[in-house]
Structure formats: C-alpha cells, structure tokens
mmCIF file of C-alpha atoms in Angstrom:
data_model
loop_
_atom_site.group_PDB
_atom_site.id
_atom_site.type_symbol
_atom_site.label_atom_id
_atom_site.label_comp_id
_atom_site.label_asym_id
_atom_site.label_seq_id
_atom_site.Cartn_x
_atom_site.Cartn_y
_atom_site.Cartn_z
ATOM 1 C CA MET A 1 6.269 43.240 -13.514
ATOM 2 C CA LEU A 2 9.824 44.475 -13.928
ATOM 3 C CA HIS A 3 10.278 47.145 -16.583
ATOM 4 C CA ILE A 4 13.691 47.052 -18.276
ATOM 5 C CA ALA A 5 14.782 50.360 -19.775
ATOM 6 C CA PRO A 6 14.638 50.303 -23.598
ATOM 7 C CA ARG A 7 18.252 51.480 -23.808
ATOM 8 C CA LEU A 8 19.339 48.005 -22.764
ATOM 9 C CA ASN A 9 17.785 46.584 -25.934
ATOM 10 C CA ARG A 10 20.426 48.411 -27.954
ATOM 11 C CA ILE A 11 23.221 46.185 -26.688
ATOM 12 C CA LYS A 12 24.067 42.507 -26.324
ATOM 13 C CA PRO A 13 26.071 40.671 -23.646
ATOM 14 C CA SER A 14 29.819 40.591 -24.278
ATOM 15 C CA PRO A 15 30.426 37.544 -26.522
ATOM 16 C CA SER A 16 33.854 36.869 -25.006
ATOM 17 C CA SER A 17 32.505 36.975 -21.455
ATOM 18 C CA MET A 18 29.565 34.760 -22.396
ATOM 19 C CA ALA A 19 31.849 32.247 -24.129
ATOM 20 C CA GLY A 20 33.946 31.888 -21.003
ATOM 21 C CA GLN A 21 30.845 31.485 -18.900
ATOM 22 C CA ARG A 22 29.452 28.841 -21.267
ATOM 23 C CA ALA A 23 32.699 26.874 -21.116
ATOM 24 C CA ARG A 24 32.555 26.884 -17.319
ATOM 25 C CA GLU A 25 28.924 25.736 -17.366
ATOM 26 C CA LEU A 26 29.726 22.828 -19.682
ATOM 27 C CA ARG A 27 32.662 21.772 -17.513
ATOM 28 C CA ALA A 28 30.340 21.768 -14.507
ATOM 29 C CA MET A 29 28.111 19.380 -16.489
ATOM 30 C CA GLY A 30 31.032 16.993 -16.846
ATOM 31 C CA ARG A 31 32.210 17.798 -20.367
ATOM 32 C CA ASP A 32 35.947 17.967 -21.100
ATOM 33 C CA ILE A 33 35.916 21.538 -22.406
ATOM 34 C CA LEU A 34 39.163 23.067 -23.614
ATOM 35 C CA GLY A 35 38.681 26.824 -23.556
ATOM 36 C CA LEU A 36 40.827 28.989 -25.809
ATOM 37 C CA THR A 37 38.703 32.105 -25.446
ATOM 38 C CA ALA A 38 40.396 33.859 -22.524
ATOM 39 C CA GLY A 39 41.437 37.451 -23.072
ATOM 40 C CA GLU A 40 43.842 37.349 -20.161
ATOM 41 C CA PRO A 41 47.392 36.149 -19.514
ATOM 42 C CA ASP A 42 47.821 32.680 -18.079
ATOM 43 C CA PHE A 43 50.841 33.897 -16.098
ATOM 44 C CA ASP A 44 50.594 34.900 -12.440
ATOM 45 C CA THR A 45 50.820 38.502 -11.287
ATOM 46 C CA PRO A 46 54.497 39.209 -10.481
ATOM 47 C CA ALA A 47 55.429 38.745 -6.827
ATOM 48 C CA HIS A 48 56.535 42.346 -6.183
ATOM 49 C CA ILE A 49 53.113 43.597 -7.284
ATOM 50 C CA LYS A 50 51.257 41.235 -4.955
ATOM 51 C CA GLU A 51 53.615 42.204 -2.140
ATOM 52 C CA ALA A 52 52.784 45.872 -2.714
ATOM 53 C CA ALA A 53 49.101 45.020 -2.274
ATOM 54 C CA THR A 54 49.856 43.195 0.963
ATOM 55 C CA ARG A 55 51.808 46.184 2.276
ATOM 56 C CA ALA A 56 48.979 48.523 1.309
ATOM 57 C CA MET A 57 46.522 46.493 3.355
ATOM 58 C CA ALA A 58 48.914 46.318 6.308
ATOM 59 C CA ASP A 59 49.409 50.085 6.103
ATOM 60 C CA GLY A 60 45.668 50.720 6.197
ATOM 61 C CA GLN A 61 45.243 51.827 2.588
ATOM 62 C CA THR A 62 41.734 50.384 2.602
ATOM 63 C CA ARG A 63 39.606 53.513 2.390
ATOM 64 C CA TYR A 64 38.054 55.531 -0.392
ATOM 65 C CA THR A 65 40.477 57.221 -2.758
ATOM 66 C CA ASP A 66 40.064 60.264 -4.952
ATOM 67 C CA VAL A 67 37.459 59.516 -7.624
ATOM 68 C CA GLY A 68 39.942 59.824 -10.486
ATOM 69 C CA GLY A 69 42.695 57.812 -8.816
ATOM 70 C CA THR A 70 45.296 58.244 -6.108
ATOM 71 C CA PRO A 71 47.976 60.911 -6.546
ATOM 72 C CA ALA A 72 50.599 58.151 -6.387
ATOM 73 C CA LEU A 73 49.063 56.196 -9.248
ATOM 74 C CA LYS A 74 48.530 59.316 -11.343
ATOM 75 C CA GLU A 75 52.199 60.182 -10.817
ATOM 76 C CA ALA A 76 53.233 56.654 -11.780
ATOM 77 C CA THR A 77 51.004 56.794 -14.858
ATOM 78 C CA ALA A 78 52.415 60.153 -15.932
ATOM 79 C CA GLY A 79 55.923 58.774 -15.456
ATOM 80 C CA LYS A 80 55.159 55.728 -17.584
ATOM 81 C CA LEU A 81 53.648 57.806 -20.399
ATOM 82 C CA LEU A 82 56.608 60.180 -20.445
ATOM 83 C CA ARG A 83 59.241 57.456 -20.159
ATOM 84 C CA GLU A 84 57.812 54.977 -22.652
ATOM 85 C CA ASN A 85 55.661 57.085 -24.976
ATOM 86 C CA ARG A 86 57.257 60.549 -24.785
ATOM 87 C CA LEU A 87 53.896 62.004 -23.735
ATOM 88 C CA ALA A 88 53.695 64.625 -20.989
ATOM 89 C CA TYR A 89 50.501 64.780 -18.904
ATOM 90 C CA ALA A 90 49.639 66.653 -15.711
ATOM 91 C CA PRO A 91 47.654 64.915 -12.933
ATOM 92 C CA GLY A 92 44.486 66.731 -14.039
ATOM 93 C CA GLU A 93 44.840 65.131 -17.466
ATOM 94 C CA ILE A 94 44.775 61.556 -16.116
ATOM 95 C CA ILE A 95 41.920 59.390 -14.864
ATOM 96 C CA VAL A 96 42.161 55.944 -13.290
ATOM 97 C CA GLY A 97 39.175 53.634 -13.734
ATOM 98 C CA THR A 98 38.028 50.157 -12.843
ATOM 99 C CA GLY A 99 39.715 48.701 -15.896
ATOM 100 C CA ALA A 100 40.362 50.266 -19.288
ATOM 101 C CA LYS A 101 36.798 49.345 -20.286
ATOM 102 C CA GLN A 102 35.375 51.764 -17.721
ATOM 103 C CA VAL A 103 37.645 54.534 -18.991
ATOM 104 C CA ILE A 104 36.337 53.980 -22.537
ATOM 105 C CA PHE A 105 32.759 53.800 -21.259
ATOM 106 C CA ASN A 106 33.210 57.079 -19.365
ATOM 107 C CA ALA A 107 34.632 58.834 -22.409
ATOM 108 C CA LEU A 108 31.804 57.884 -24.762
ATOM 109 C CA MET A 109 29.059 58.463 -22.209
ATOM 110 C CA CYS A 110 30.416 61.958 -21.589
ATOM 111 C CA THR A 111 30.722 62.987 -25.231
ATOM 112 C CA VAL A 112 28.330 61.024 -27.455
ATOM 113 C CA ALA A 113 24.778 62.334 -27.892
ATOM 114 C CA ALA A 114 21.857 60.753 -29.709
ATOM 115 C CA GLY A 115 22.730 60.216 -33.357
ATOM 116 C CA ASP A 116 26.429 60.985 -33.008
ATOM 117 C CA GLU A 117 28.676 58.616 -34.945
ATOM 118 C CA VAL A 118 31.626 56.594 -33.694
ATOM 119 C CA ILE A 119 33.926 55.102 -36.330
ATOM 120 C CA VAL A 120 34.805 51.509 -35.453
ATOM 121 C CA PRO A 121 37.298 49.747 -37.739
ATOM 122 C CA ALA A 122 36.518 46.033 -38.137
ATOM 123 C CA PRO A 123 37.770 43.736 -36.730
ATOM 124 C CA TYR A 124 37.070 45.460 -33.425
ATOM 125 C CA TRP A 125 36.981 44.664 -29.749
ATOM 126 C CA VAL A 126 33.465 43.494 -28.979
ATOM 127 C CA SER A 127 32.572 46.305 -26.548
ATOM 128 C CA TYR A 128 33.241 49.357 -28.722
ATOM 129 C CA PRO A 129 29.956 49.260 -30.691
ATOM 130 C CA ASP A 130 27.816 48.451 -27.683
ATOM 131 C CA ILE A 131 29.263 51.241 -25.558
ATOM 132 C CA ALA A 132 28.571 53.666 -28.422
ATOM 133 C CA LEU A 133 25.019 52.335 -28.730
ATOM 134 C CA LEU A 134 24.388 52.595 -25.001
ATOM 135 C CA ALA A 135 25.477 56.240 -25.161
ATOM 136 C CA GLY A 136 22.866 56.811 -27.878
ATOM 137 C CA GLY A 137 25.413 56.924 -30.664
ATOM 138 C CA VAL A 138 25.707 55.107 -33.978
ATOM 139 C CA PRO A 139 28.706 52.843 -34.580
ATOM 140 C CA VAL A 140 30.009 53.261 -38.134
ATOM 141 C CA PHE A 141 31.871 50.124 -39.150
ATOM 142 C CA VAL A 142 34.753 50.288 -41.611
ATOM 143 C CA ASP A 143 35.964 46.959 -42.984
ATOM 144 C CA CYS A 144 39.699 46.393 -42.696
ATOM 145 C CA PRO A 145 40.354 43.103 -44.533
ATOM 146 C CA ALA A 146 43.282 40.758 -44.098
ATOM 147 C CA ALA A 147 44.639 41.988 -47.432
ATOM 148 C CA ALA A 148 45.129 45.392 -45.746
ATOM 149 C CA GLY A 149 46.682 43.784 -42.676
ATOM 150 C CA PHE A 150 43.390 44.279 -40.788
ATOM 151 C CA LYS A 151 44.298 47.985 -40.577
ATOM 152 C CA LEU A 152 42.266 51.098 -41.327
ATOM 153 C CA GLN A 153 43.326 52.839 -44.530
ATOM 154 C CA ALA A 154 43.368 56.612 -44.852
ATOM 155 C CA ALA A 155 40.992 56.683 -47.827
ATOM 156 C CA ASP A 156 38.463 54.507 -46.004
ATOM 157 C CA LEU A 157 38.654 56.752 -42.951
ATOM 158 C CA GLU A 158 38.021 59.813 -45.121
ATOM 159 C CA ARG A 159 34.899 58.229 -46.615
ATOM 160 C CA ALA A 160 33.544 57.252 -43.189
ATOM 161 C CA ILE A 161 33.729 60.726 -41.616
ATOM 162 C CA THR A 162 30.589 62.862 -41.616
ATOM 163 C CA GLY A 163 29.490 65.964 -39.786
ATOM 164 C CA ARG A 164 28.096 63.724 -37.014
ATOM 165 C CA THR A 165 31.352 61.845 -36.390
ATOM 166 C CA ARG A 166 32.559 62.289 -32.824
ATOM 167 C CA TRP A 167 35.191 59.591 -32.313
ATOM 168 C CA LEU A 168 37.549 57.287 -34.146
ATOM 169 C CA MET A 169 38.343 54.142 -32.134
ATOM 170 C CA LEU A 170 41.849 52.747 -32.675
ATOM 171 C CA ASN A 171 43.092 49.578 -30.982
ATOM 172 C CA SER A 172 46.728 48.694 -31.612
ATOM 173 C CA PRO A 173 47.806 45.958 -31.160
ATOM 174 C CA ASN A 174 44.328 44.892 -32.086
ATOM 175 C CA ASN A 175 41.998 42.442 -30.430
ATOM 176 C CA PRO A 176 41.244 40.087 -32.190
ATOM 177 C CA SER A 177 43.648 40.330 -35.142
ATOM 178 C CA GLY A 178 46.909 41.383 -33.495
ATOM 179 C CA ALA A 179 47.328 44.053 -36.190
ATOM 180 C CA THR A 180 49.723 46.761 -35.023
ATOM 181 C CA TYR A 181 49.904 50.206 -36.609
ATOM 182 C CA THR A 182 53.318 51.622 -37.445
ATOM 183 C CA ARG A 183 54.114 55.257 -36.776
ATOM 184 C CA ALA A 184 53.897 55.974 -40.517
ATOM 185 C CA GLU A 185 50.456 54.348 -40.729
ATOM 186 C CA LEU A 186 49.193 56.443 -37.824
ATOM 187 C CA GLN A 187 50.597 59.562 -39.441
ATOM 188 C CA ALA A 188 48.710 58.753 -42.652
ATOM 189 C CA LEU A 189 45.471 58.584 -40.639
ATOM 190 C CA ALA A 190 46.451 61.811 -38.888
ATOM 191 C CA GLU A 191 46.615 63.588 -42.250
ATOM 192 C CA VAL A 192 42.923 62.789 -42.714
ATOM 193 C CA LEU A 193 42.000 63.747 -39.158
ATOM 194 C CA ARG A 194 43.619 67.169 -39.497
ATOM 195 C CA ARG A 195 41.008 67.992 -42.130
ATOM 196 C CA HIS A 196 38.221 67.122 -39.671
ATOM 197 C CA PRO A 197 38.901 68.912 -36.376
ATOM 198 C CA HIS A 198 35.546 67.840 -34.900
ATOM 199 C CA VAL A 199 36.669 64.186 -34.782
ATOM 200 C CA TRP A 200 38.337 62.953 -31.605
ATOM 201 C CA ILE A 201 40.599 59.917 -31.392
ATOM 202 C CA LEU A 202 40.500 57.203 -28.748
ATOM 203 C CA THR A 203 43.556 54.944 -28.794
ATOM 204 C CA ASP A 204 43.227 51.702 -26.850
ATOM 205 C CA ASP A 205 46.841 50.694 -26.160
ATOM 206 C CA ILE A 206 46.139 47.885 -23.696
ATOM 207 C CA TYR A 207 48.331 45.368 -25.623
ATOM 208 C CA GLU A 208 51.200 47.842 -26.005
ATOM 209 C CA HIS A 209 53.836 45.550 -24.487
ATOM 210 C CA LEU A 210 52.763 42.439 -26.385
ATOM 211 C CA ILE A 211 54.392 43.072 -29.779
ATOM 212 C CA TYR A 212 56.621 40.583 -31.580
ATOM 213 C CA GLY A 213 59.318 40.429 -34.207
ATOM 214 C CA GLY A 214 60.893 43.766 -33.385
ATOM 215 C CA VAL A 215 57.839 45.799 -34.390
ATOM 216 C CA GLU A 216 57.970 49.208 -32.691
ATOM 217 C CA PHE A 217 54.939 50.414 -30.762
ATOM 218 C CA ALA A 218 53.458 53.797 -31.663
ATOM 219 C CA THR A 219 50.410 55.671 -30.390
ATOM 220 C CA MET A 220 48.569 58.537 -32.065
ATOM 221 C CA ALA A 221 49.283 61.312 -29.555
ATOM 222 C CA GLU A 222 53.009 60.660 -29.923
ATOM 223 C CA ALA A 223 53.002 60.009 -33.679
ATOM 224 C CA ALA A 224 50.959 63.164 -34.358
ATOM 225 C CA PRO A 225 51.623 65.587 -31.464
ATOM 226 C CA ASP A 226 49.349 68.251 -32.941
ATOM 227 C CA LEU A 227 46.392 65.892 -32.379
ATOM 228 C CA LYS A 228 47.212 65.308 -28.715
ATOM 229 C CA ASP A 229 44.662 67.883 -27.591
ATOM 230 C CA ARG A 230 41.821 65.774 -29.060
ATOM 231 C CA THR A 231 43.185 62.331 -28.299
ATOM 232 C CA LEU A 232 42.361 60.097 -25.331
ATOM 233 C CA THR A 233 45.124 57.562 -24.743
ATOM 234 C CA VAL A 234 43.793 54.520 -22.884
ATOM 235 C CA ASN A 235 45.894 51.808 -21.284
ATOM 236 C CA GLY A 236 46.097 49.712 -18.129
ATOM 237 C CA VAL A 237 47.962 47.054 -16.216
ATOM 238 C CA SER A 238 45.827 44.027 -17.063
ATOM 239 C CA LYS A 239 47.642 42.474 -20.027
ATOM 240 C CA ALA A 240 51.271 43.495 -19.561
ATOM 241 C CA TYR A 241 51.405 42.646 -15.860
ATOM 242 C CA ALA A 242 48.887 39.755 -15.740
ATOM 243 C CA MET A 243 46.535 41.827 -13.572
ATOM 244 C CA THR A 244 43.162 41.354 -15.274
ATOM 245 C CA GLY A 245 41.320 40.701 -12.007
ATOM 246 C CA TRP A 246 42.804 43.760 -10.298
ATOM 247 C CA ARG A 247 40.685 45.972 -12.585
ATOM 248 C CA ILE A 248 42.882 49.025 -13.076
ATOM 249 C CA GLY A 249 42.966 51.038 -16.286
ATOM 250 C CA TYR A 250 43.795 54.641 -17.040
ATOM 251 C CA GLY A 251 43.213 57.343 -19.602
ATOM 252 C CA ALA A 252 45.177 60.478 -20.446
ATOM 253 C CA GLY A 253 43.777 63.381 -22.416
ATOM 254 C CA PRO A 254 42.693 67.034 -22.341
ATOM 255 C CA SER A 255 41.726 68.247 -18.871
ATOM 256 C CA ALA A 256 38.175 69.233 -19.888
ATOM 257 C CA LEU A 257 37.455 65.683 -21.045
ATOM 258 C CA ILE A 258 39.093 64.113 -17.992
ATOM 259 C CA LYS A 259 37.131 66.423 -15.671
ATOM 260 C CA ALA A 260 33.849 65.310 -17.277
ATOM 261 C CA MET A 261 34.856 61.642 -17.007
ATOM 262 C CA VAL A 262 35.709 62.033 -13.322
ATOM 263 C CA LYS A 263 32.322 63.696 -12.766
ATOM 264 C CA LEU A 264 30.558 60.712 -14.345
ATOM 265 C CA GLN A 265 32.691 58.242 -12.399
ATOM 266 C CA SER A 266 31.791 60.029 -9.163
ATOM 267 C CA GLN A 267 28.187 58.956 -9.704
ATOM 268 C CA SER A 268 28.933 55.402 -10.857
ATOM 269 C CA THR A 269 31.802 53.496 -9.244
ATOM 270 C CA SER A 270 33.598 56.359 -7.452
ATOM 271 C CA GLY A 271 37.319 55.721 -7.015
ATOM 272 C CA PRO A 272 38.898 52.407 -8.075
ATOM 273 C CA ASN A 273 39.919 49.787 -5.517
ATOM 274 C CA SER A 274 42.511 51.327 -3.193
ATOM 275 C CA ILE A 275 44.612 48.172 -2.819
ATOM 276 C CA ALA A 276 44.630 47.481 -6.540
ATOM 277 C CA GLN A 277 45.810 51.054 -7.147
ATOM 278 C CA ALA A 278 48.750 50.521 -4.810
ATOM 279 C CA ALA A 279 49.594 47.336 -6.701
ATOM 280 C CA ALA A 280 49.379 49.217 -10.012
ATOM 281 C CA VAL A 281 51.913 51.761 -8.744
ATOM 282 C CA ALA A 282 54.322 48.882 -8.120
ATOM 283 C CA ALA A 283 53.593 47.507 -11.581
ATOM 284 C CA LEU A 284 54.355 50.778 -13.367
ATOM 285 C CA THR A 285 57.381 51.774 -11.279
ATOM 286 C CA GLY A 286 58.907 48.424 -10.309
ATOM 287 C CA PRO A 287 60.877 45.742 -12.194
ATOM 288 C CA GLN A 288 59.737 45.237 -15.778
ATOM 289 C CA ASP A 289 61.602 42.015 -16.578
ATOM 290 C CA THR A 290 58.535 39.764 -16.585
ATOM 291 C CA ILE A 291 57.119 41.680 -19.548
ATOM 292 C CA ALA A 292 59.987 40.601 -21.783
ATOM 293 C CA SER A 293 60.030 37.003 -20.572
ATOM 294 C CA ASN A 294 56.269 36.633 -20.996
ATOM 295 C CA ARG A 295 56.466 38.200 -24.434
ATOM 296 C CA ARG A 296 59.091 35.679 -25.539
ATOM 297 C CA GLU A 297 56.872 32.820 -24.403
ATOM 298 C CA TYR A 298 53.858 34.283 -26.190
ATOM 299 C CA GLU A 299 55.855 34.647 -29.404
ATOM 300 C CA THR A 300 56.904 30.988 -29.271
ATOM 301 C CA ARG A 301 53.296 29.942 -28.759
ATOM 302 C CA ARG A 302 52.099 32.238 -31.540
ATOM 303 C CA ASP A 303 54.458 30.711 -34.078
ATOM 304 C CA MET A 304 53.492 27.182 -33.021
ATOM 305 C CA VAL A 305 49.748 27.845 -33.290
ATOM 306 C CA VAL A 306 49.971 29.675 -36.633
ATOM 307 C CA ALA A 307 51.985 26.810 -38.140
ATOM 308 C CA ALA A 308 49.581 24.186 -36.806
ATOM 309 C CA LEU A 309 46.484 26.006 -38.069
ATOM 310 C CA ASN A 310 47.942 26.644 -41.522
ATOM 311 C CA ALA A 311 48.596 22.901 -41.826
ATOM 312 C CA ILE A 312 44.831 22.253 -41.606
ATOM 313 C CA ASP A 313 43.004 22.101 -44.937
ATOM 314 C CA GLY A 314 40.683 25.089 -45.254
ATOM 315 C CA ILE A 315 42.148 27.158 -42.411
ATOM 316 C CA ARG A 316 44.250 30.206 -43.225
ATOM 317 C CA CYS A 317 45.975 32.153 -40.478
ATOM 318 C CA GLU A 318 48.037 35.330 -40.760
ATOM 319 C CA VAL A 319 50.892 35.879 -38.313
ATOM 320 C CA PRO A 320 49.760 38.540 -35.793
ATOM 321 C CA ASP A 321 52.208 41.283 -34.834
ATOM 322 C CA GLY A 322 50.817 41.706 -31.326
ATOM 323 C CA ALA A 323 48.355 40.747 -28.570
ATOM 324 C CA PHE A 324 47.874 37.041 -27.764
ATOM 325 C CA TYR A 325 45.290 35.923 -30.287
ATOM 326 C CA VAL A 326 45.280 34.368 -33.719
ATOM 327 C CA PHE A 327 42.454 35.373 -36.019
ATOM 328 C CA ALA A 328 42.122 32.626 -38.591
ATOM 329 C CA SER A 329 39.934 32.428 -41.685
ATOM 330 C CA CYS A 330 37.508 29.517 -41.923
ATOM 331 C CA SER A 331 35.714 30.791 -45.035
ATOM 332 C CA ALA A 332 37.092 27.949 -47.186
ATOM 333 C CA LEU A 333 34.963 25.577 -45.097
ATOM 334 C CA PHE A 334 31.683 27.334 -45.839
ATOM 335 C CA GLY A 335 29.273 25.009 -47.607
ATOM 336 C CA LEU A 336 30.639 21.863 -45.986
ATOM 337 C CA ARG A 337 28.470 19.812 -43.642
ATOM 338 C CA THR A 338 28.920 18.129 -40.294
ATOM 339 C CA ARG A 339 28.145 14.458 -39.737
ATOM 340 C CA LYS A 340 24.743 15.573 -38.464
ATOM 341 C CA GLY A 341 24.115 17.346 -41.757
ATOM 342 C CA THR A 342 24.455 20.877 -40.407
ATOM 343 C CA ALA A 343 25.896 23.311 -42.933
ATOM 344 C CA ILE A 344 28.905 25.439 -42.063
ATOM 345 C CA ASP A 345 27.923 28.810 -43.493
ATOM 346 C CA SER A 346 29.607 31.207 -41.068
ATOM 347 C CA SER A 347 32.162 31.418 -38.304
ATOM 348 C CA ASP A 348 29.266 30.999 -35.862
ATOM 349 C CA ASP A 349 28.528 27.572 -37.368
ATOM 350 C CA TRP A 350 32.202 26.602 -37.324
ATOM 351 C CA VAL A 351 32.688 27.624 -33.684
ATOM 352 C CA MET A 352 29.560 25.732 -32.675
ATOM 353 C CA HIS A 353 30.864 22.664 -34.531
ATOM 354 C CA LEU A 354 34.146 22.921 -32.605
ATOM 355 C CA LEU A 355 32.245 23.008 -29.320
ATOM 356 C CA ASP A 356 29.755 20.255 -30.166
ATOM 357 C CA SER A 357 32.132 17.794 -31.802
ATOM 358 C CA GLN A 358 35.434 18.465 -30.042
ATOM 359 C CA ASN A 359 34.582 20.234 -26.775
ATOM 360 C CA LEU A 360 36.719 23.168 -27.906
ATOM 361 C CA ALA A 361 35.620 26.712 -27.055
ATOM 362 C CA ALA A 362 36.695 29.413 -29.526
ATOM 363 C CA LEU A 363 35.145 32.749 -30.505
ATOM 364 C CA GLN A 364 33.277 33.487 -33.717
ATOM 365 C CA GLY A 365 34.606 36.298 -35.875
ATOM 366 C CA SER A 366 31.128 37.759 -36.269
ATOM 367 C CA ALA A 367 31.472 39.037 -32.698
ATOM 368 C CA TYR A 368 34.333 41.186 -34.011
ATOM 369 C CA GLY A 369 32.649 42.227 -37.245
ATOM 370 C CA VAL A 370 34.351 39.606 -39.443
ATOM 371 C CA PRO A 371 32.102 36.546 -39.946
ATOM 372 C CA THR A 372 34.706 34.706 -42.049
ATOM 373 C CA HIS A 373 37.190 34.293 -39.175
ATOM 374 C CA PHE A 374 37.459 32.829 -35.696
ATOM 375 C CA ARG A 375 39.637 33.759 -32.735
ATOM 376 C CA ILE A 376 41.595 31.581 -30.377
ATOM 377 C CA SER A 377 43.798 32.834 -27.572
ATOM 378 C CA PHE A 378 47.355 31.593 -27.173
ATOM 379 C CA ALA A 379 47.408 32.774 -23.559
ATOM 380 C CA ALA A 380 47.368 29.096 -22.603
ATOM 381 C CA SER A 381 49.929 26.358 -22.014
ATOM 382 C CA THR A 382 51.775 24.711 -24.907
ATOM 383 C CA GLU A 383 50.020 21.439 -24.130
ATOM 384 C CA GLN A 384 46.586 23.065 -24.249
ATOM 385 C CA LEU A 385 47.380 24.860 -27.490
ATOM 386 C CA LEU A 386 48.674 21.724 -29.208
ATOM 387 C CA GLU A 387 45.614 19.803 -28.071
ATOM 388 C CA GLY A 388 43.387 22.644 -29.269
ATOM 389 C CA CYS A 389 44.953 22.519 -32.729
ATOM 390 C CA ARG A 390 44.507 18.740 -32.821
ATOM 391 C CA ARG A 391 40.827 19.180 -32.009
ATOM 392 C CA ILE A 392 40.455 21.799 -34.756
ATOM 393 C CA ALA A 393 42.046 19.369 -37.237
ATOM 394 C CA ARG A 394 39.666 16.592 -36.155
ATOM 395 C CA ALA A 395 36.694 18.944 -36.482
ATOM 396 C CA ARG A 396 37.797 19.780 -40.031
ATOM 397 C CA ASP A 397 38.168 16.079 -40.888
ATOM 398 C CA GLU A 398 34.564 15.472 -39.848
ATOM 399 C CA LEU A 399 33.262 17.860 -42.510
ATOM 400 C CA SER A 400 32.277 16.731 -45.972
ATOM 401 C CA GLY A 401 30.667 18.086 -49.121
ATOM 402 C CA GLN A 402 31.443 20.859 -51.563
ATOM 403 C CA ALA A 403 32.870 24.106 -50.184
ATOM 404 C CA ILE A 404 31.623 27.432 -51.477
ATOM 405 C CA ASN A 405 34.300 29.454 -53.207
ATOM 406 C CA GLN A 406 35.071 32.478 -51.059
ATOM 407 C CA GLU A 407 36.707 35.753 -51.948
ATOM 408 C CA PRO A 408 40.091 36.236 -50.231
ATOM 409 C CA GLN A 409 39.671 37.795 -46.803
#
C-alpha cells in the first residue's frame, strides 16, 4: 500500500490548473465549454523569440546549463532590471528557474521553518498559501477589500506582523484583481517594514508590463532602496512575451538567499531548459514592440468585459489597473436559486451554476481568498469574451428568489 507523506495533506491542487483540466475533460465528453479561466496570453510567442530557440538548437545548445541559469540569461536579466526598474544586480544575485513559481517555491522552502508566518494579502494568487504550507509555514491572510482597491493598507500590515513573520508576499499587478500598487503606496508599506527588520519582502512582478490607463509600474526594491537587501524581486517572460509554456522565471535578491535557492534547485530540477533560456535572452534583449500592441488589445477587451458585466443585474465589476483578469462581485446574487432549486450562497455555487447551465468555465473567488467574487480572464478573443458575457447574463436570468443583502465588498 502506497504511503503518501503527510506534508501533502497540507496543500490542495491548484484551482486554476484544475479548472482548465476540467474544461478540457468536459469538451472531450462533447460539451460546448467556453473556458475563461486561462492565466496565459492568447497571443503567439513573437517570431524573433522562436527563431532564437531554433538557432540555439542548431548551434547545439542542448546540454545542461549552470543550475542558476546561463551567464547570457543572467546578463540579460540584470540588464532588464537596470534598464526598466533602476535596480542593479550582479550575476550572483540572480537565479533563473523553471517559471516564476519555482523561484517563489525555492525562496520559501529555503527560508521558512515550521511555524514561521508568511503574510498573504487577499485576494492572492492561489499558490502562495500552499507553498508556505508545504514549507511548514503558516499563511497569515490579510483582507484587502474592493473598497481599499484590493490593496494592502499600512495599518493592516502592522497588525499582521508578529515575531514569527518571515515574509510579506506582494503581487502587483495582482492576480486575480488587477490591483496595482503605486510608488507612494509601496513606500507607505515600507515605512511599516522598516520597523520590523526580520520581515523579508517577496514581490511578484510577473504582470509588470500589463498595466493600463497610464498607471506607472513600481516595485518595492526600487521604491524603497533601503529594503533592497531583504527583498526578492520575482519576474519572468511568461506573461509579457506570451511564453507560458517555455517555463522561464527569474529572481533577484541578496547573494546569500540566491546561493541557498541555487543549492535547493541543484537537488530538484537542476538548470532550466537550455533552449528556453536562449529564447528568454532574445525576449529580454530583442524588440519589445509586441508588448505595447498586446497591451492595447488587452485594454480594449478589459473595457468591453467590465461594461458588459456591470450591465448584468447583481454583478459588480471594478476596472482593473493591470493583468488580464476581471474580478467581479456576485454577492448580490447570494440567496437566489437555480431552476433546479440549488441556492447560490457563494462564488463556488455561482461558478458551478455557470458551468452547469451555460457551459462557461470561470474561477471562484474563494480560491483567491474572496468568496464573494469570481474571476474571468480576458486573455481570449473578442468573440469568446462577448459570448462569455452573454452566457453570464443568461445564467443570471435563470435565478429567482430573494437575494440576501450583502455588505459592500
């Protein structure tokens, strides 16, 4: 009989990954499933990046690389961070991993001991709490309601910090809400962090280039340079360059932390894919024009989806500053019933109703720590998005009964 290690009981499968898998299974069964769950661009990887991969294969770059990444990619990463973020890092302060998720996993596994606390503002990316739990830590959730722009407030951060706090996780632009911290907002959090030198900061900047309406991107190590020596800046090529399947992410931070992360990586995956690293060099150093054109298309889609959702009775959707998701409230529907008599009491119920009645796959807000909301991705064609909004409207029209009055979210 197979014995599964108890540590695995601390975590759950990634809800976003499972939702995509479920949509594929239902399609295979013949159902007309429209999936708006994807956390990846629907654009193709730019041609010059794919050509760089082809050249790398032709040139024989098909062998193991250094565990922490090739010198060429570390140089390209350092150049990007200096050019775009005004952050200077030496090669020994940079690690390349198999996606940004592995970089985050490495960092927490190297630094979090049993009982250590990791502050996770909610809404949060689904993997932060589970990675902390797998490391033996305790995720400490801090609610960041829509009324606060889904952003962590300095006073709430102060209350959450204890002597066991090891990390603060910041994701800006945020998945799922699209909330994007300004430089001033980061500096307000930095004022709190200066009073607690034992707390480290992990900034997940993976949606850095997907910001709309002229909002300026800022990251903690640049906004508060005195905190750079206890900040890990995480990023990658997946979202900006439509390279999710290439699996390349990177982290930049103090050399002692990076050295420990490389040590761990040497006993897990070893170095990232050599061909994908060559492609990532081309992404970071080559033409950047597709970023702007893709961003313009995303912004058009965002505005269309927000308007369509806000026209549906009981759905309220804020305009996200970044990423490619809308995070809409469905709390005004709680208490209503489906034609089968099932009550809608949470975002889980609402998302299941969308799937059952309209063959529409969305993601429940409870997966992100906010059970009053649901997430749909606008990294899909205009036609798919319009059809998705029509299906949401039809699902709403099928509900009847008396809604429960909800507090504003």
